[in-house]
Coordinates of C-alpha atoms in Angstrom, one line a residue:
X1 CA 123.0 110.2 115.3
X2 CA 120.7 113.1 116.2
X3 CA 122.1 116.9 115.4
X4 CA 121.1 119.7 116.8
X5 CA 121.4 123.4 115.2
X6 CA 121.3 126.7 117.2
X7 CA 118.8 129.7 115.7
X8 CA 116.1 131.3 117.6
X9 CA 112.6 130.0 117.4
X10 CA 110.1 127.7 119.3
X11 CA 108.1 124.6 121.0
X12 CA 105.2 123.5 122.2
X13 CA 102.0 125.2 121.9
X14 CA 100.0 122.8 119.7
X15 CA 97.5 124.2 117.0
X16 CA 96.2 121.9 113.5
X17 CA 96.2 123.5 110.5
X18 CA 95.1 121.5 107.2
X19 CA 98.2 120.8 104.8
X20 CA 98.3 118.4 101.6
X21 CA 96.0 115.7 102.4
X22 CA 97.9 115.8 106.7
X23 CA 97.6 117.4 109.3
X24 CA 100.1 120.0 110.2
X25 CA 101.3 121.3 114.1
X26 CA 102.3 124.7 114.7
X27 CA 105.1 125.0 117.5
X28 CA 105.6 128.2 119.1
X29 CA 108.6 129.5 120.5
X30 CA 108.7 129.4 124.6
X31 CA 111.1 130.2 127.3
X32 CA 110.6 126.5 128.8
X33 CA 112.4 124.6 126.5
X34 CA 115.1 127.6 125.7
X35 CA 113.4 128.7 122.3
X36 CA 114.0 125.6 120.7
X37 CA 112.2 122.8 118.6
X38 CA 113.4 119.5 117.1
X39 CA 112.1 118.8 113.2
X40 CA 113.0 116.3 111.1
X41 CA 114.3 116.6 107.0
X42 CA 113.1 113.8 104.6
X43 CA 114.3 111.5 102.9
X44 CA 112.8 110.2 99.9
X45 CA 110.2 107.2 99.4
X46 CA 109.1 106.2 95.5
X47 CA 105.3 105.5 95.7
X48 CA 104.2 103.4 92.4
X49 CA 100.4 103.7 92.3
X50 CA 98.6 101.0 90.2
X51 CA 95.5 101.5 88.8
X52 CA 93.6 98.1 88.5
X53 CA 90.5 97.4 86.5
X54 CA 89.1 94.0 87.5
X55 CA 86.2 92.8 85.6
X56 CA 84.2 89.9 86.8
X57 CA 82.3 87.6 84.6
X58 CA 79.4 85.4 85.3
X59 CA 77.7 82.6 83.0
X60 CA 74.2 83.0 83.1
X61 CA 72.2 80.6 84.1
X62 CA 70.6 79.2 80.2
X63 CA 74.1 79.6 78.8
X64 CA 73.8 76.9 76.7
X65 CA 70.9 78.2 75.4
X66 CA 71.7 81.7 74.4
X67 CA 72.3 81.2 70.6
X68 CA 68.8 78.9 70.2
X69 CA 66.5 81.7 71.9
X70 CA 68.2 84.7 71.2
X71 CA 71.1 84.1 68.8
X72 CA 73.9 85.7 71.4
X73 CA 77.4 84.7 71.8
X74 CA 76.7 83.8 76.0
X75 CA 79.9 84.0 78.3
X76 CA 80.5 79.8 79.1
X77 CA 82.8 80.3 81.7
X78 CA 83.0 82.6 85.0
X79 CA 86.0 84.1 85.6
X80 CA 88.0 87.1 86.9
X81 CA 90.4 89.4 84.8
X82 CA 92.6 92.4 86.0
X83 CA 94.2 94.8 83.4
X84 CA 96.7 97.4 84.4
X85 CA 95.1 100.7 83.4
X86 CA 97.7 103.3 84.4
X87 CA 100.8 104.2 87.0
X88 CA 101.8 107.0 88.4
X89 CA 104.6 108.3 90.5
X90 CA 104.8 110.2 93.1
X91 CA 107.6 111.4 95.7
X92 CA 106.3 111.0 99.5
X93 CA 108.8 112.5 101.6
X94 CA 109.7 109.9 104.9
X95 CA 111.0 111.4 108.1
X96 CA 115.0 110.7 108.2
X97 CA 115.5 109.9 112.0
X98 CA 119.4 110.7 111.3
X99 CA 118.6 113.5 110.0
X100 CA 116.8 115.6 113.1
X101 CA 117.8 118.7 113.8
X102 CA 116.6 121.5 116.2
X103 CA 116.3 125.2 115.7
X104 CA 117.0 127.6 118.3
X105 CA 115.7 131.6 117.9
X106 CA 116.9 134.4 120.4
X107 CA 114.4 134.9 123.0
X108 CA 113.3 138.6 122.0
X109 CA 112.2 137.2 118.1
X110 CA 108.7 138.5 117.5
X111 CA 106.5 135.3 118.0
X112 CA 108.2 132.7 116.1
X113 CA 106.8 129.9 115.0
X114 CA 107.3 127.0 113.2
X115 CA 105.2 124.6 111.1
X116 CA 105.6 120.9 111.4
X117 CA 103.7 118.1 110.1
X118 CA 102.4 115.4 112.3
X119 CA 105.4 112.9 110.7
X120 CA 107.6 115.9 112.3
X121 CA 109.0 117.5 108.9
X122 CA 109.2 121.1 108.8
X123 CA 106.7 122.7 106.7
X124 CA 107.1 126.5 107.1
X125 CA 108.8 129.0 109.8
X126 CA 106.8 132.3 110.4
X127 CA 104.6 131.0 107.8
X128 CA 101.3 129.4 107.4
X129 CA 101.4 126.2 105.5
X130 CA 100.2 126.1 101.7
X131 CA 97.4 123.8 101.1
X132 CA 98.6 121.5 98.4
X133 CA 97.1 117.7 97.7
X134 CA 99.0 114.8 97.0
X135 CA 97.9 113.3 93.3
X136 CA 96.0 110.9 93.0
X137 CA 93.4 108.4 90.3
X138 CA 89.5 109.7 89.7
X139 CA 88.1 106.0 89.6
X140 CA 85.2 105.5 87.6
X141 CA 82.1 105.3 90.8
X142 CA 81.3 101.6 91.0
X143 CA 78.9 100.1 89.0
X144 CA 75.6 99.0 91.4
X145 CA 74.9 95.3 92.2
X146 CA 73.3 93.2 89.9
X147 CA 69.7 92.8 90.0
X148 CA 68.4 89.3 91.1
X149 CA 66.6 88.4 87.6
X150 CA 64.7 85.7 89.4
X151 CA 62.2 87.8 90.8
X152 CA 60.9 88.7 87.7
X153 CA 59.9 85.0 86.8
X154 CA 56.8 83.9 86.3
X155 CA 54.9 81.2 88.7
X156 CA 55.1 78.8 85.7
X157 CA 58.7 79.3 85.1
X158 CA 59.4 78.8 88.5
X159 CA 57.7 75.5 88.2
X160 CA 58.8 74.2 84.9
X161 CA 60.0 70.7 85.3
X162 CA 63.4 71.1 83.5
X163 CA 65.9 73.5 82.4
X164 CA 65.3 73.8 79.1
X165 CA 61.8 74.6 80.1
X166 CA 62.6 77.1 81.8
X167 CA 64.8 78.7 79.3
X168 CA 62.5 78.4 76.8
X169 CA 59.5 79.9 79.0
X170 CA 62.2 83.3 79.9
X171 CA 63.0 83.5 76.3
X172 CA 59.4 84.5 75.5
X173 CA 59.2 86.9 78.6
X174 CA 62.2 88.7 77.1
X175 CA 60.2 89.2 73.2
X176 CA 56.9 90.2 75.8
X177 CA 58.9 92.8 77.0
X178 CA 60.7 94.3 73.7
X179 CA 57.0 93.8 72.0
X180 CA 55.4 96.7 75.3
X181 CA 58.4 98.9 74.7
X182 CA 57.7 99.0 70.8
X183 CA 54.5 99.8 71.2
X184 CA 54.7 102.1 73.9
X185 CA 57.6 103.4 71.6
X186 CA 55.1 104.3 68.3
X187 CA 51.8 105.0 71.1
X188 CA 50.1 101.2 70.1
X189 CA 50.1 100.1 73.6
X190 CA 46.7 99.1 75.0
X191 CA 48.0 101.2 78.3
X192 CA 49.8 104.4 77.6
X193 CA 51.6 106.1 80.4
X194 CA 49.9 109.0 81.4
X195 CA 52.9 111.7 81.6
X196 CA 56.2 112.0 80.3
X197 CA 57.3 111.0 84.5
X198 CA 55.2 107.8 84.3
X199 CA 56.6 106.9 80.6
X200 CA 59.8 107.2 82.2
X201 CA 59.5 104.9 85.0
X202 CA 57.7 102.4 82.9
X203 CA 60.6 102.2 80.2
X204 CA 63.0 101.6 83.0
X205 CA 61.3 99.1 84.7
X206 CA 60.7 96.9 81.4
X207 CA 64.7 97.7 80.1
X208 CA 65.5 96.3 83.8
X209 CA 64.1 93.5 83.3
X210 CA 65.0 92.9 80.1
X211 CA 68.0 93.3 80.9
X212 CA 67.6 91.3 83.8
X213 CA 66.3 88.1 81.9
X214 CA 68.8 88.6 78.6
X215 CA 71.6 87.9 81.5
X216 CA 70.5 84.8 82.5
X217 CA 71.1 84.1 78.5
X218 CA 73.9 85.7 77.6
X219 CA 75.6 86.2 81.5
X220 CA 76.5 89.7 83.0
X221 CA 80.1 91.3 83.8
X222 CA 80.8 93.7 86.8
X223 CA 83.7 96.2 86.2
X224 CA 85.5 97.8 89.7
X225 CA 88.6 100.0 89.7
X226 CA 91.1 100.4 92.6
X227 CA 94.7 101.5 93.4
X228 CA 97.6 99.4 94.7
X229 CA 100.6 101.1 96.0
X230 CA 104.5 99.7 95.7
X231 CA 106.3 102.1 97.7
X232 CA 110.5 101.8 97.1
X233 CA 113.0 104.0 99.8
X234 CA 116.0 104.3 97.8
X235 CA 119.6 104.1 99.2
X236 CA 122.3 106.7 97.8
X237 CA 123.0 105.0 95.1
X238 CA 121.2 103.6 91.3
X239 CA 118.2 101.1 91.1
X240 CA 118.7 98.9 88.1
X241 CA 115.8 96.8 87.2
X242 CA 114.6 95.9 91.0
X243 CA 111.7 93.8 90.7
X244 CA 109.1 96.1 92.8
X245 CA 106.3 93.8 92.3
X246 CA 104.5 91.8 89.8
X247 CA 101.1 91.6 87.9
X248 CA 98.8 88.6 87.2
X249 CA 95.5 89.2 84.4
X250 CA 94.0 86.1 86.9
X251 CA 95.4 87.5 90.2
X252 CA 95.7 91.4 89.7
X253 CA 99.0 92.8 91.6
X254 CA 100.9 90.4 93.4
X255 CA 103.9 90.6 96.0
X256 CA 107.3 90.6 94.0
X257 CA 107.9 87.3 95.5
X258 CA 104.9 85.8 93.5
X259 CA 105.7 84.0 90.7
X260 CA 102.3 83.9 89.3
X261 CA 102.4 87.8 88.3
X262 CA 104.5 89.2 85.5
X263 CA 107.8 91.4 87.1
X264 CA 107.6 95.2 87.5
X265 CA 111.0 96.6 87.4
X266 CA 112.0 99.8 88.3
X267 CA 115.2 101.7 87.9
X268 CA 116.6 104.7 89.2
X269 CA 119.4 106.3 88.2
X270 CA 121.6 109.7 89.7
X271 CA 121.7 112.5 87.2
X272 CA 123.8 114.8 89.9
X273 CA 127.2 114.5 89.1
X274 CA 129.1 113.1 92.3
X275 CA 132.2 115.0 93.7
X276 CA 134.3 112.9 95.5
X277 CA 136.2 114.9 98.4
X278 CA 138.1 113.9 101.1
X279 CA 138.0 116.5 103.7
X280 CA 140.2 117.4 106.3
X281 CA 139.8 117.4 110.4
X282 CA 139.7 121.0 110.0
X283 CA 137.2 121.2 107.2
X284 CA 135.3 118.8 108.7
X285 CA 135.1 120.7 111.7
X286 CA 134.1 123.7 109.8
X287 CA 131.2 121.7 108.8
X288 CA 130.4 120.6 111.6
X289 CA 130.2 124.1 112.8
X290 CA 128.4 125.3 109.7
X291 CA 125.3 122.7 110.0
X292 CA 125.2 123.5 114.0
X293 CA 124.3 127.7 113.5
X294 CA 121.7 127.4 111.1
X295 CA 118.5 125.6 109.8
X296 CA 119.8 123.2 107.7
X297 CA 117.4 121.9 104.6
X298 CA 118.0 119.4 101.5
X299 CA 119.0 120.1 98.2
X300 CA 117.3 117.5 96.7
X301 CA 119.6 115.4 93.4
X302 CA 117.8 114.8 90.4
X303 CA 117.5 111.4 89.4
X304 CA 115.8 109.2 86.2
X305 CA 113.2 106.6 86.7
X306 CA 112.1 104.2 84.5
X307 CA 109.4 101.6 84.7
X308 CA 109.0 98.4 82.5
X309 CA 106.4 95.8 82.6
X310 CA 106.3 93.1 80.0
X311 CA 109.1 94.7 77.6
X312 CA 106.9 97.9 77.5
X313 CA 108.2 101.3 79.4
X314 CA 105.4 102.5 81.6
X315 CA 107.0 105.3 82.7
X316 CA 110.2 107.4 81.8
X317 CA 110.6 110.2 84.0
X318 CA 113.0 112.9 85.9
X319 CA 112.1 113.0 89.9
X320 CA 113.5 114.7 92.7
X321 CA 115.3 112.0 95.2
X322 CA 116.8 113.3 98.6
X323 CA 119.2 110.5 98.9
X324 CA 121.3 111.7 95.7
X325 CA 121.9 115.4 97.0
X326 CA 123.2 117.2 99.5
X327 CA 122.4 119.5 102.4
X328 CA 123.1 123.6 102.9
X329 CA 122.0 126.1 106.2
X330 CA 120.2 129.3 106.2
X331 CA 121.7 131.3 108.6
X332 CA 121.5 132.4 111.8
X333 CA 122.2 136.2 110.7
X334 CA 119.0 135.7 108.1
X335 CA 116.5 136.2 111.2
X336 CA 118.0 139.0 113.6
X337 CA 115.7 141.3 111.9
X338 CA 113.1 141.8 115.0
X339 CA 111.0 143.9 113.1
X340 CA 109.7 142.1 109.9
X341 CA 110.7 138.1 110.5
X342 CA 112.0 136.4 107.8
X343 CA 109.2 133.8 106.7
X344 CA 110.5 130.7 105.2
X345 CA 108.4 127.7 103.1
X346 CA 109.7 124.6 102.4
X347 CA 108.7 121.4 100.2
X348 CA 107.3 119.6 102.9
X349 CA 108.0 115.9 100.7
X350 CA 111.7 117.0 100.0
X351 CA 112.7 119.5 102.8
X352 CA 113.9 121.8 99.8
X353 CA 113.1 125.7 100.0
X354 CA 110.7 126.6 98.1
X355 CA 110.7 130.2 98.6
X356 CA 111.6 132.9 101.4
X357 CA 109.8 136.1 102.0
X358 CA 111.4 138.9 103.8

């Protein structure tokens, strides 16, 4: 059910300003729709972010000749691996749709405003937003494509008869090629680059190829990272051990459903003691009363989460959650003062207070 709370403050006159990594929308107060706006508090949403490294490798094409013509150890079977490289946690506030509320200023308040974000949770009142950014991973830049060794084959490579031909014909062009860098290397090459901007170019273009050829031998592996997010809306009460997704070294992250990835449980457990009260009709009426003359904002509880994967703890942390707390009002008498107005900023991700400036 939709509440409704009487101050004094605003509506539609749309302006963006930048907040966190959103967008925010500043509603001021108007005589059209009685000095009022609806917002909307929180309510908490867990976001588990994975960070994935998934490395890629390829058998080269003389594999079976790598020890004979160069003595290396080649890769003899393409595959993909993932390895779970780090988590993080972070609380991403959701709007609670039974938890809207709208504030009402008197109609001689020196321009109110109020600052909502495009989900509709209240950001500031008489205040401009503070720019904050939601955490995230730095992945390493990816690595570039792999270079088609095939172009630097000779005409009578291409045309050997047989693959062990072949092989042996690309083995030699590899020892040409270390034999020009040497002697560039101690100044015994018959053609010396000219300037230190030609050596330059001419050692990359013979350690390309090299490197290049050497693959074909030994194959090559490509390394990517990316993020995979679980996100978990908890209920009122404790998590204990809910599978939130899994893991597979063949697959990378996998639904929770997925047998084929190794279980991520999570657990999350109240540390505000509960008070159980049973309230009267006349207390509840008080309340009511309370919550319906001010702006009402969330007390966040604090709660401890803990996440396992493959008997290891991956993370063992204390984190605000909206669902174990409770809810207060500033009120109505906190903004009479037509001179100075109060300003107010909240936590946009908890609908907390953060501080109020008067």
């Amino acid at each position: 059910m939709t509440r409704y709370i009487f101050l004094s403050i605003l509506i539609l006159s749309l302006s963006t300003a930048s907040i966190q990594a959103q967008q925010t929308v500043r509603m001021n107060a108007i005589k059209a729709n009685d000095y009022g706006v609806v917002y909307a508090l929180p309510k908490t949403s867990v976001v588990v972010t994975l960070k994935v490294k998934k490395t890629v490798y390829n058998r080269g094409e003389f594999y079976q000749f790598a020890q004979r013509y160069l003595s290396v150890e080649p890769i003899t079977e393409s595959r993909t691996e993932y390895t779970l490289e780090d988590v993080m946690i972070t609380n991403r506030g959701i709007p609670d749709r039974e938890n809207s509320f709208m504030v009402i200023f008197r109609s001689n308040s020196l321009a109110p405003y109020v600052m909502l974000t495009q989900d509709g949770l209240i950001s500031t009142i008489n205040a401009e937003p503070e720019m904050e950014k939601e955490p995230s991973f730095e992945l390493p830049a990816p690595e570039p494509a792999p270079v088609n060794p095939r172009r630097f084959l000779s005409e009578e490579t291409l045309m050997a008869g047989s693959t062990a031909k072949q092989a042996e014909l690309v083995s030699r062009q590899i020892f040409d090629l270390r034999r020009s860098r040497n002697d560039i290397l101690t100044g015994e090459a018959d053609n010396m680059p000219p300037d230190g901007e030609a050596y330059k170019v001419v050692m990359e273009q013979i350690n390309n190829q090299e490197k290049a050829l050497t693959e074909m031998f030994s194959g090559s592996t490509q390394t990517e990272y990316f993020t995979k997010e679980i996100v978990v809306i908890p209920t009122a009460t404790d998590i204990d051990r809910m599978v939130i997704g899994r893991f597979s070294e063949k697959l990378g992250p996998v639904d929770a459903d997925n047998l084929a990835g190794a279980p991520i449980y999570l657990t999350l457990k109240s540390k505000t003691p509960k008070v159980e009260t049973v309230l009267s009709d006349r207390d509840l009426q008080r309340l009511e009363k309370k919550l319906s003359e001010g702006v009402v904002y969330n007390i966040p509880g604090k709660a401890q989460l803990t996440l396992e994967f493959k008997n290891r703890t991956l993370k063992n942390q204390e984190m605000d959650v909206v669902q174990f707390g409770s809810q207060d009002v500033l009120t109505k008498r906190m903004f009479d003062n037509m001179k100075q107005p109060v300003k107010v900023i909240f936590y946009p991700n908890l609908g907390a207070v953060k501080q109020i400036i008067q």
